[in-house]
Short mmCIF file of N, CA and C in Angstrom, two decimals:
data_model
loop_
_atom_site.label_atom_id
_atom_site.label_comp_id
_atom_site.label_asym_id
_atom_site.label_seq_id
_atom_site.Cartn_x
_atom_site.Cartn_y
_atom_site.Cartn_z
N UNK A 1 -80.15 -25.17 -30.56
CA UNK A 1 -81.56 -25.29 -30.88
C UNK A 1 -81.87 -24.45 -32.10
N UNK A 2 -82.55 -25.01 -33.05
CA UNK A 2 -82.98 -24.28 -34.22
C UNK A 2 -84.33 -23.63 -33.92
N UNK A 3 -84.40 -22.32 -34.09
CA UNK A 3 -85.65 -21.62 -33.81
C UNK A 3 -86.25 -21.11 -35.10
N UNK A 4 -87.57 -21.00 -35.08
CA UNK A 4 -88.20 -20.47 -36.27
C UNK A 4 -89.37 -19.57 -35.98
N UNK A 5 -89.68 -18.78 -36.98
CA UNK A 5 -90.76 -17.81 -36.95
C UNK A 5 -91.75 -18.24 -38.01
N UNK A 6 -93.01 -18.25 -37.66
CA UNK A 6 -94.07 -18.63 -38.58
C UNK A 6 -94.76 -17.36 -39.06
N UNK A 7 -94.76 -17.14 -40.37
CA UNK A 7 -95.40 -15.98 -40.97
C UNK A 7 -96.66 -16.46 -41.68
N UNK A 8 -97.79 -15.85 -41.35
CA UNK A 8 -99.08 -16.27 -41.90
C UNK A 8 -99.63 -15.13 -42.75
N UNK A 9 -99.72 -15.36 -44.05
CA UNK A 9 -100.24 -14.34 -44.96
C UNK A 9 -100.65 -14.99 -46.26
N UNK A 10 -101.78 -14.58 -46.79
CA UNK A 10 -102.28 -15.17 -48.04
C UNK A 10 -101.67 -14.54 -49.28
N UNK A 11 -100.92 -13.46 -49.11
CA UNK A 11 -100.29 -12.80 -50.26
C UNK A 11 -98.96 -13.46 -50.57
N UNK A 12 -98.78 -14.01 -51.78
CA UNK A 12 -97.55 -14.73 -52.11
C UNK A 12 -96.29 -13.86 -52.07
N UNK A 13 -96.40 -12.56 -52.32
CA UNK A 13 -95.22 -11.71 -52.34
C UNK A 13 -94.66 -11.44 -50.94
N UNK A 14 -95.44 -11.72 -49.90
CA UNK A 14 -94.98 -11.50 -48.53
C UNK A 14 -93.78 -12.40 -48.23
N UNK A 15 -93.83 -13.65 -48.68
CA UNK A 15 -92.72 -14.56 -48.42
C UNK A 15 -91.43 -14.02 -49.02
N UNK A 16 -91.49 -13.56 -50.26
CA UNK A 16 -90.29 -13.02 -50.91
C UNK A 16 -89.78 -11.79 -50.16
N UNK A 17 -90.68 -10.93 -49.73
CA UNK A 17 -90.30 -9.73 -49.00
C UNK A 17 -89.60 -10.08 -47.69
N UNK A 18 -90.16 -11.00 -46.92
CA UNK A 18 -89.56 -11.39 -45.64
C UNK A 18 -88.23 -12.10 -45.86
N UNK A 19 -88.16 -12.97 -46.85
CA UNK A 19 -86.90 -13.67 -47.12
C UNK A 19 -85.81 -12.67 -47.52
N UNK A 20 -86.17 -11.64 -48.24
CA UNK A 20 -85.21 -10.61 -48.63
C UNK A 20 -84.75 -9.81 -47.41
N UNK A 21 -85.69 -9.39 -46.57
CA UNK A 21 -85.37 -8.57 -45.40
C UNK A 21 -84.49 -9.31 -44.38
N UNK A 22 -84.71 -10.62 -44.27
CA UNK A 22 -84.00 -11.40 -43.25
C UNK A 22 -83.05 -12.43 -43.86
N UNK A 23 -82.59 -12.18 -45.09
CA UNK A 23 -81.77 -13.15 -45.80
C UNK A 23 -80.49 -13.51 -45.05
N UNK A 24 -79.82 -12.54 -44.44
CA UNK A 24 -78.58 -12.84 -43.71
C UNK A 24 -78.86 -13.73 -42.50
N UNK A 25 -79.93 -13.43 -41.78
CA UNK A 25 -80.27 -14.24 -40.60
C UNK A 25 -80.62 -15.66 -41.00
N UNK A 26 -81.38 -15.79 -42.07
CA UNK A 26 -81.80 -17.12 -42.54
C UNK A 26 -80.58 -17.89 -43.06
N UNK A 27 -79.75 -17.22 -43.86
CA UNK A 27 -78.57 -17.88 -44.43
C UNK A 27 -77.59 -18.33 -43.35
N UNK A 28 -77.45 -17.51 -42.30
CA UNK A 28 -76.51 -17.84 -41.23
C UNK A 28 -77.07 -18.89 -40.26
N UNK A 29 -78.35 -19.20 -40.39
CA UNK A 29 -78.96 -20.17 -39.50
C UNK A 29 -79.38 -19.59 -38.17
N UNK A 30 -79.38 -18.27 -38.07
CA UNK A 30 -79.79 -17.62 -36.82
C UNK A 30 -81.22 -18.00 -36.47
N UNK A 31 -82.06 -18.05 -37.48
CA UNK A 31 -83.42 -18.55 -37.35
C UNK A 31 -83.93 -18.95 -38.72
N UNK A 32 -85.04 -19.66 -38.72
CA UNK A 32 -85.69 -20.08 -39.94
C UNK A 32 -87.05 -19.40 -39.99
N UNK A 33 -87.51 -19.10 -41.18
CA UNK A 33 -88.86 -18.59 -41.34
C UNK A 33 -89.66 -19.59 -42.13
N UNK A 34 -90.83 -19.91 -41.61
CA UNK A 34 -91.77 -20.74 -42.34
C UNK A 34 -92.95 -19.88 -42.70
N UNK A 35 -93.61 -20.24 -43.77
CA UNK A 35 -94.72 -19.43 -44.27
C UNK A 35 -95.96 -20.29 -44.42
N UNK A 36 -97.07 -19.78 -43.93
CA UNK A 36 -98.35 -20.46 -44.05
C UNK A 36 -99.29 -19.54 -44.85
N UNK A 37 -99.94 -20.08 -45.88
CA UNK A 37 -100.79 -19.24 -46.72
C UNK A 37 -102.18 -18.98 -46.14
N UNK A 38 -102.50 -19.60 -45.00
CA UNK A 38 -103.83 -19.42 -44.40
C UNK A 38 -103.78 -19.70 -42.91
N UNK A 39 -104.81 -19.25 -42.22
CA UNK A 39 -104.89 -19.49 -40.77
C UNK A 39 -105.00 -20.98 -40.44
N UNK A 40 -105.82 -21.78 -41.15
CA UNK A 40 -105.87 -23.21 -40.82
C UNK A 40 -104.52 -23.92 -40.98
N UNK A 41 -103.76 -23.58 -42.01
CA UNK A 41 -102.43 -24.17 -42.20
C UNK A 41 -101.52 -23.76 -41.03
N UNK A 42 -101.60 -22.50 -40.63
CA UNK A 42 -100.78 -22.03 -39.51
C UNK A 42 -101.15 -22.73 -38.21
N UNK A 43 -102.43 -22.92 -37.96
CA UNK A 43 -102.87 -23.61 -36.74
C UNK A 43 -102.35 -25.04 -36.71
N UNK A 44 -102.42 -25.72 -37.85
CA UNK A 44 -101.91 -27.10 -37.93
C UNK A 44 -100.41 -27.12 -37.66
N UNK A 45 -99.69 -26.21 -38.25
CA UNK A 45 -98.23 -26.17 -38.07
C UNK A 45 -97.87 -25.87 -36.62
N UNK A 46 -98.54 -24.91 -36.01
CA UNK A 46 -98.24 -24.54 -34.63
C UNK A 46 -98.54 -25.69 -33.68
N UNK A 47 -99.58 -26.45 -33.93
CA UNK A 47 -99.92 -27.55 -33.03
C UNK A 47 -99.04 -28.77 -33.26
N UNK A 48 -98.41 -28.89 -34.43
CA UNK A 48 -97.54 -30.03 -34.72
C UNK A 48 -96.14 -29.87 -34.15
N UNK A 49 -95.79 -28.68 -33.73
CA UNK A 49 -94.46 -28.43 -33.19
C UNK A 49 -94.54 -28.54 -31.67
N UNK A 50 -93.99 -29.61 -31.13
CA UNK A 50 -94.10 -29.86 -29.70
C UNK A 50 -93.00 -29.18 -28.88
N UNK A 51 -91.89 -28.87 -29.51
CA UNK A 51 -90.79 -28.28 -28.76
C UNK A 51 -90.86 -26.74 -28.81
N UNK A 52 -90.02 -26.08 -28.04
CA UNK A 52 -90.10 -24.62 -27.97
C UNK A 52 -89.42 -23.88 -29.12
N UNK A 53 -89.14 -24.56 -30.21
CA UNK A 53 -88.40 -23.91 -31.28
C UNK A 53 -89.20 -22.82 -32.00
N UNK A 54 -90.51 -22.87 -31.92
CA UNK A 54 -91.35 -21.82 -32.51
C UNK A 54 -91.34 -20.65 -31.53
N UNK A 55 -90.72 -19.53 -31.94
CA UNK A 55 -90.56 -18.42 -31.01
C UNK A 55 -91.47 -17.23 -31.29
N UNK A 56 -92.09 -17.20 -32.48
CA UNK A 56 -92.91 -16.04 -32.82
C UNK A 56 -93.81 -16.38 -33.99
N UNK A 57 -95.04 -15.88 -33.94
CA UNK A 57 -95.95 -15.99 -35.08
C UNK A 57 -96.30 -14.57 -35.50
N UNK A 58 -96.13 -14.31 -36.79
CA UNK A 58 -96.52 -13.04 -37.39
C UNK A 58 -97.69 -13.34 -38.31
N UNK A 59 -98.82 -12.69 -38.09
CA UNK A 59 -99.99 -13.03 -38.90
C UNK A 59 -100.71 -11.81 -39.44
N UNK A 60 -101.02 -11.89 -40.72
CA UNK A 60 -101.88 -10.90 -41.34
C UNK A 60 -103.26 -11.02 -40.70
N UNK A 61 -104.01 -9.94 -40.70
CA UNK A 61 -105.38 -10.00 -40.16
C UNK A 61 -106.36 -10.36 -41.25
N UNK A 62 -106.29 -9.66 -42.37
CA UNK A 62 -107.28 -9.87 -43.44
C UNK A 62 -106.86 -10.97 -44.38
N UNK A 63 -107.50 -12.14 -44.20
CA UNK A 63 -107.25 -13.29 -45.08
C UNK A 63 -108.58 -13.94 -45.37
N UNK A 64 -108.71 -14.56 -46.55
CA UNK A 64 -109.96 -15.25 -46.85
C UNK A 64 -110.17 -16.44 -45.93
N UNK A 65 -111.41 -16.79 -45.71
CA UNK A 65 -111.71 -17.90 -44.81
C UNK A 65 -111.61 -17.40 -43.39
N UNK A 66 -110.67 -17.95 -42.64
CA UNK A 66 -110.45 -17.55 -41.25
C UNK A 66 -109.49 -16.36 -41.21
N UNK A 67 -109.93 -15.28 -40.58
CA UNK A 67 -109.06 -14.10 -40.46
C UNK A 67 -108.01 -14.33 -39.38
N UNK A 68 -107.02 -13.47 -39.38
CA UNK A 68 -106.00 -13.54 -38.34
C UNK A 68 -106.59 -13.33 -36.95
N UNK A 69 -107.59 -12.45 -36.84
CA UNK A 69 -108.22 -12.21 -35.54
C UNK A 69 -109.01 -13.43 -35.08
N UNK A 70 -109.58 -14.17 -36.02
CA UNK A 70 -110.29 -15.41 -35.66
C UNK A 70 -109.31 -16.51 -35.26
N UNK A 71 -108.16 -16.51 -35.92
CA UNK A 71 -107.13 -17.51 -35.62
C UNK A 71 -106.48 -17.26 -34.26
N UNK A 72 -106.34 -16.01 -33.89
CA UNK A 72 -105.57 -15.61 -32.72
C UNK A 72 -105.95 -16.35 -31.43
N UNK A 73 -107.21 -16.37 -31.00
CA UNK A 73 -107.51 -17.09 -29.75
C UNK A 73 -107.27 -18.59 -29.86
N UNK A 74 -107.43 -19.15 -31.04
CA UNK A 74 -107.20 -20.58 -31.24
C UNK A 74 -105.72 -20.92 -31.08
N UNK A 75 -104.86 -20.13 -31.71
CA UNK A 75 -103.42 -20.40 -31.62
C UNK A 75 -102.91 -20.10 -30.21
N UNK A 76 -103.47 -19.10 -29.54
CA UNK A 76 -103.05 -18.79 -28.18
C UNK A 76 -103.47 -19.91 -27.22
N UNK A 77 -104.64 -20.52 -27.48
CA UNK A 77 -105.08 -21.64 -26.64
C UNK A 77 -104.17 -22.86 -26.85
N UNK A 78 -103.79 -23.09 -28.10
CA UNK A 78 -102.94 -24.24 -28.44
C UNK A 78 -101.50 -24.01 -28.03
N UNK A 79 -101.01 -22.79 -28.22
CA UNK A 79 -99.60 -22.47 -27.95
C UNK A 79 -99.48 -21.17 -27.13
N UNK A 80 -99.87 -21.19 -25.87
CA UNK A 80 -99.80 -19.96 -25.06
C UNK A 80 -98.37 -19.46 -24.86
N UNK A 81 -97.39 -20.31 -25.13
CA UNK A 81 -95.99 -19.95 -24.98
C UNK A 81 -95.44 -19.13 -26.14
N UNK A 82 -96.19 -19.08 -27.24
CA UNK A 82 -95.67 -18.43 -28.45
C UNK A 82 -96.36 -17.07 -28.65
N UNK A 83 -95.58 -15.99 -28.62
CA UNK A 83 -96.17 -14.67 -28.85
C UNK A 83 -96.61 -14.52 -30.31
N UNK A 84 -97.67 -13.73 -30.48
CA UNK A 84 -98.22 -13.47 -31.81
C UNK A 84 -98.28 -11.97 -32.03
N UNK A 85 -97.76 -11.55 -33.17
CA UNK A 85 -97.87 -10.15 -33.60
C UNK A 85 -98.74 -10.13 -34.84
N UNK A 86 -99.75 -9.30 -34.83
CA UNK A 86 -100.64 -9.18 -35.97
C UNK A 86 -100.11 -8.10 -36.91
N UNK A 87 -100.38 -8.30 -38.20
CA UNK A 87 -99.95 -7.35 -39.23
C UNK A 87 -101.19 -6.94 -40.02
N UNK A 88 -101.36 -5.65 -40.21
CA UNK A 88 -102.53 -5.18 -40.92
C UNK A 88 -102.24 -3.91 -41.70
N UNK A 89 -103.04 -3.69 -42.72
CA UNK A 89 -102.95 -2.44 -43.46
C UNK A 89 -103.77 -1.36 -42.75
N UNK A 90 -104.61 -1.78 -41.81
CA UNK A 90 -105.52 -0.86 -41.13
C UNK A 90 -105.20 -0.85 -39.64
N UNK A 91 -104.31 0.03 -39.22
CA UNK A 91 -103.85 0.06 -37.84
C UNK A 91 -104.67 0.97 -36.95
N UNK A 92 -105.99 0.98 -37.12
CA UNK A 92 -106.84 1.84 -36.32
C UNK A 92 -106.94 1.32 -34.88
N UNK A 93 -107.43 2.17 -34.00
CA UNK A 93 -107.49 1.84 -32.57
C UNK A 93 -108.38 0.63 -32.31
N UNK A 94 -109.47 0.48 -33.04
CA UNK A 94 -110.38 -0.64 -32.83
C UNK A 94 -109.73 -1.97 -33.21
N UNK A 95 -109.01 -1.99 -34.32
CA UNK A 95 -108.31 -3.20 -34.74
C UNK A 95 -107.24 -3.56 -33.71
N UNK A 96 -106.49 -2.57 -33.25
CA UNK A 96 -105.46 -2.79 -32.24
C UNK A 96 -106.08 -3.35 -30.97
N UNK A 97 -107.19 -2.78 -30.53
CA UNK A 97 -107.86 -3.24 -29.31
C UNK A 97 -108.29 -4.70 -29.44
N UNK A 98 -108.91 -5.04 -30.57
CA UNK A 98 -109.36 -6.42 -30.80
C UNK A 98 -108.18 -7.39 -30.79
N UNK A 99 -107.09 -7.00 -31.44
CA UNK A 99 -105.91 -7.88 -31.51
C UNK A 99 -105.34 -8.13 -30.11
N UNK A 100 -105.21 -7.09 -29.31
CA UNK A 100 -104.64 -7.22 -27.97
C UNK A 100 -105.59 -8.02 -27.08
N UNK A 101 -106.89 -7.74 -27.17
CA UNK A 101 -107.88 -8.49 -26.38
C UNK A 101 -107.84 -9.99 -26.67
N UNK A 102 -107.56 -10.32 -27.91
CA UNK A 102 -107.56 -11.73 -28.31
C UNK A 102 -106.21 -12.41 -28.11
N UNK A 103 -105.24 -11.67 -27.60
CA UNK A 103 -103.98 -12.32 -27.22
C UNK A 103 -102.73 -11.90 -27.98
N UNK A 104 -102.84 -10.96 -28.90
CA UNK A 104 -101.63 -10.51 -29.61
C UNK A 104 -100.76 -9.68 -28.67
N UNK A 105 -99.45 -9.76 -28.87
CA UNK A 105 -98.56 -8.92 -28.06
C UNK A 105 -98.32 -7.58 -28.75
N UNK A 106 -98.74 -7.47 -30.01
CA UNK A 106 -98.55 -6.22 -30.72
C UNK A 106 -99.21 -6.25 -32.08
N UNK A 107 -99.20 -5.09 -32.72
CA UNK A 107 -99.79 -4.95 -34.04
C UNK A 107 -98.87 -4.07 -34.88
N UNK A 108 -98.46 -4.59 -36.03
CA UNK A 108 -97.64 -3.82 -36.96
C UNK A 108 -98.51 -3.42 -38.15
N UNK A 109 -98.31 -2.22 -38.64
CA UNK A 109 -99.07 -1.80 -39.81
C UNK A 109 -98.20 -1.88 -41.05
N UNK A 110 -98.86 -2.12 -42.18
CA UNK A 110 -98.18 -2.15 -43.46
C UNK A 110 -98.08 -0.72 -43.98
N UNK A 111 -97.01 -0.33 -44.63
CA UNK A 111 -95.82 -1.13 -44.84
C UNK A 111 -95.10 -1.39 -43.52
N UNK A 112 -94.56 -2.59 -43.39
CA UNK A 112 -93.96 -3.04 -42.15
C UNK A 112 -92.67 -2.29 -41.87
N UNK A 113 -92.52 -1.85 -40.64
CA UNK A 113 -91.27 -1.25 -40.16
C UNK A 113 -90.35 -2.42 -39.79
N UNK A 114 -89.48 -2.81 -40.71
CA UNK A 114 -88.65 -3.98 -40.50
C UNK A 114 -87.61 -3.78 -39.40
N UNK A 115 -87.22 -2.54 -39.12
CA UNK A 115 -86.30 -2.29 -38.00
C UNK A 115 -86.99 -2.63 -36.68
N UNK A 116 -88.25 -2.24 -36.55
CA UNK A 116 -89.02 -2.56 -35.36
C UNK A 116 -89.25 -4.06 -35.26
N UNK A 117 -89.56 -4.69 -36.35
CA UNK A 117 -89.77 -6.14 -36.36
C UNK A 117 -88.47 -6.87 -36.01
N UNK A 118 -87.37 -6.42 -36.53
CA UNK A 118 -86.07 -7.03 -36.23
C UNK A 118 -85.79 -6.94 -34.72
N UNK A 119 -86.11 -5.80 -34.11
CA UNK A 119 -85.92 -5.64 -32.67
C UNK A 119 -86.77 -6.66 -31.90
N UNK A 120 -88.00 -6.85 -32.33
CA UNK A 120 -88.90 -7.82 -31.69
C UNK A 120 -88.35 -9.23 -31.83
N UNK A 121 -87.86 -9.56 -33.01
CA UNK A 121 -87.27 -10.90 -33.25
C UNK A 121 -86.03 -11.10 -32.38
N UNK A 122 -85.18 -10.06 -32.31
CA UNK A 122 -83.98 -10.15 -31.47
C UNK A 122 -84.36 -10.40 -30.01
N UNK A 123 -85.42 -9.76 -29.54
CA UNK A 123 -85.89 -9.96 -28.17
C UNK A 123 -86.31 -11.42 -27.98
N UNK A 124 -87.06 -11.96 -28.93
CA UNK A 124 -87.53 -13.36 -28.84
C UNK A 124 -86.35 -14.33 -28.89
N UNK A 125 -85.37 -14.04 -29.72
CA UNK A 125 -84.19 -14.91 -29.81
C UNK A 125 -83.43 -14.90 -28.49
N UNK A 126 -83.33 -13.74 -27.86
CA UNK A 126 -82.66 -13.65 -26.58
C UNK A 126 -83.38 -14.47 -25.51
N UNK A 127 -84.69 -14.46 -25.55
CA UNK A 127 -85.47 -15.22 -24.56
C UNK A 127 -85.38 -16.73 -24.83
N UNK A 128 -85.22 -17.11 -26.09
CA UNK A 128 -85.16 -18.53 -26.44
C UNK A 128 -83.80 -19.14 -26.13
N UNK A 129 -82.78 -18.29 -26.05
CA UNK A 129 -81.41 -18.80 -25.84
C UNK A 129 -81.20 -19.39 -24.45
#
């Protein structure tokens, strides 16, 4: 089964950063990363995937139009099987509380701790196997 992670962020350099950090995993086919530049694009993508190959959604909170926090309950309603981790530059207690209340399994602050993120991805891959 081919599994993938959906990364939602309006900043174009995020894709390059993630592809660099996970280049060996992507090259080896361990998983695929898809990138959505906005919450509406991410919602469409998540709802179009009917099989369990989508194992994780990583979403920025601050985006123009629909924020990650606004997207969160919608994607959880559509795909309750897919965990969502929010990413923000502002990891204050209130933001964390809102993210968890709306269905996120966690919140990562920028700059991203890629070792912690890799551990989370490894956990999801183990559950998908």
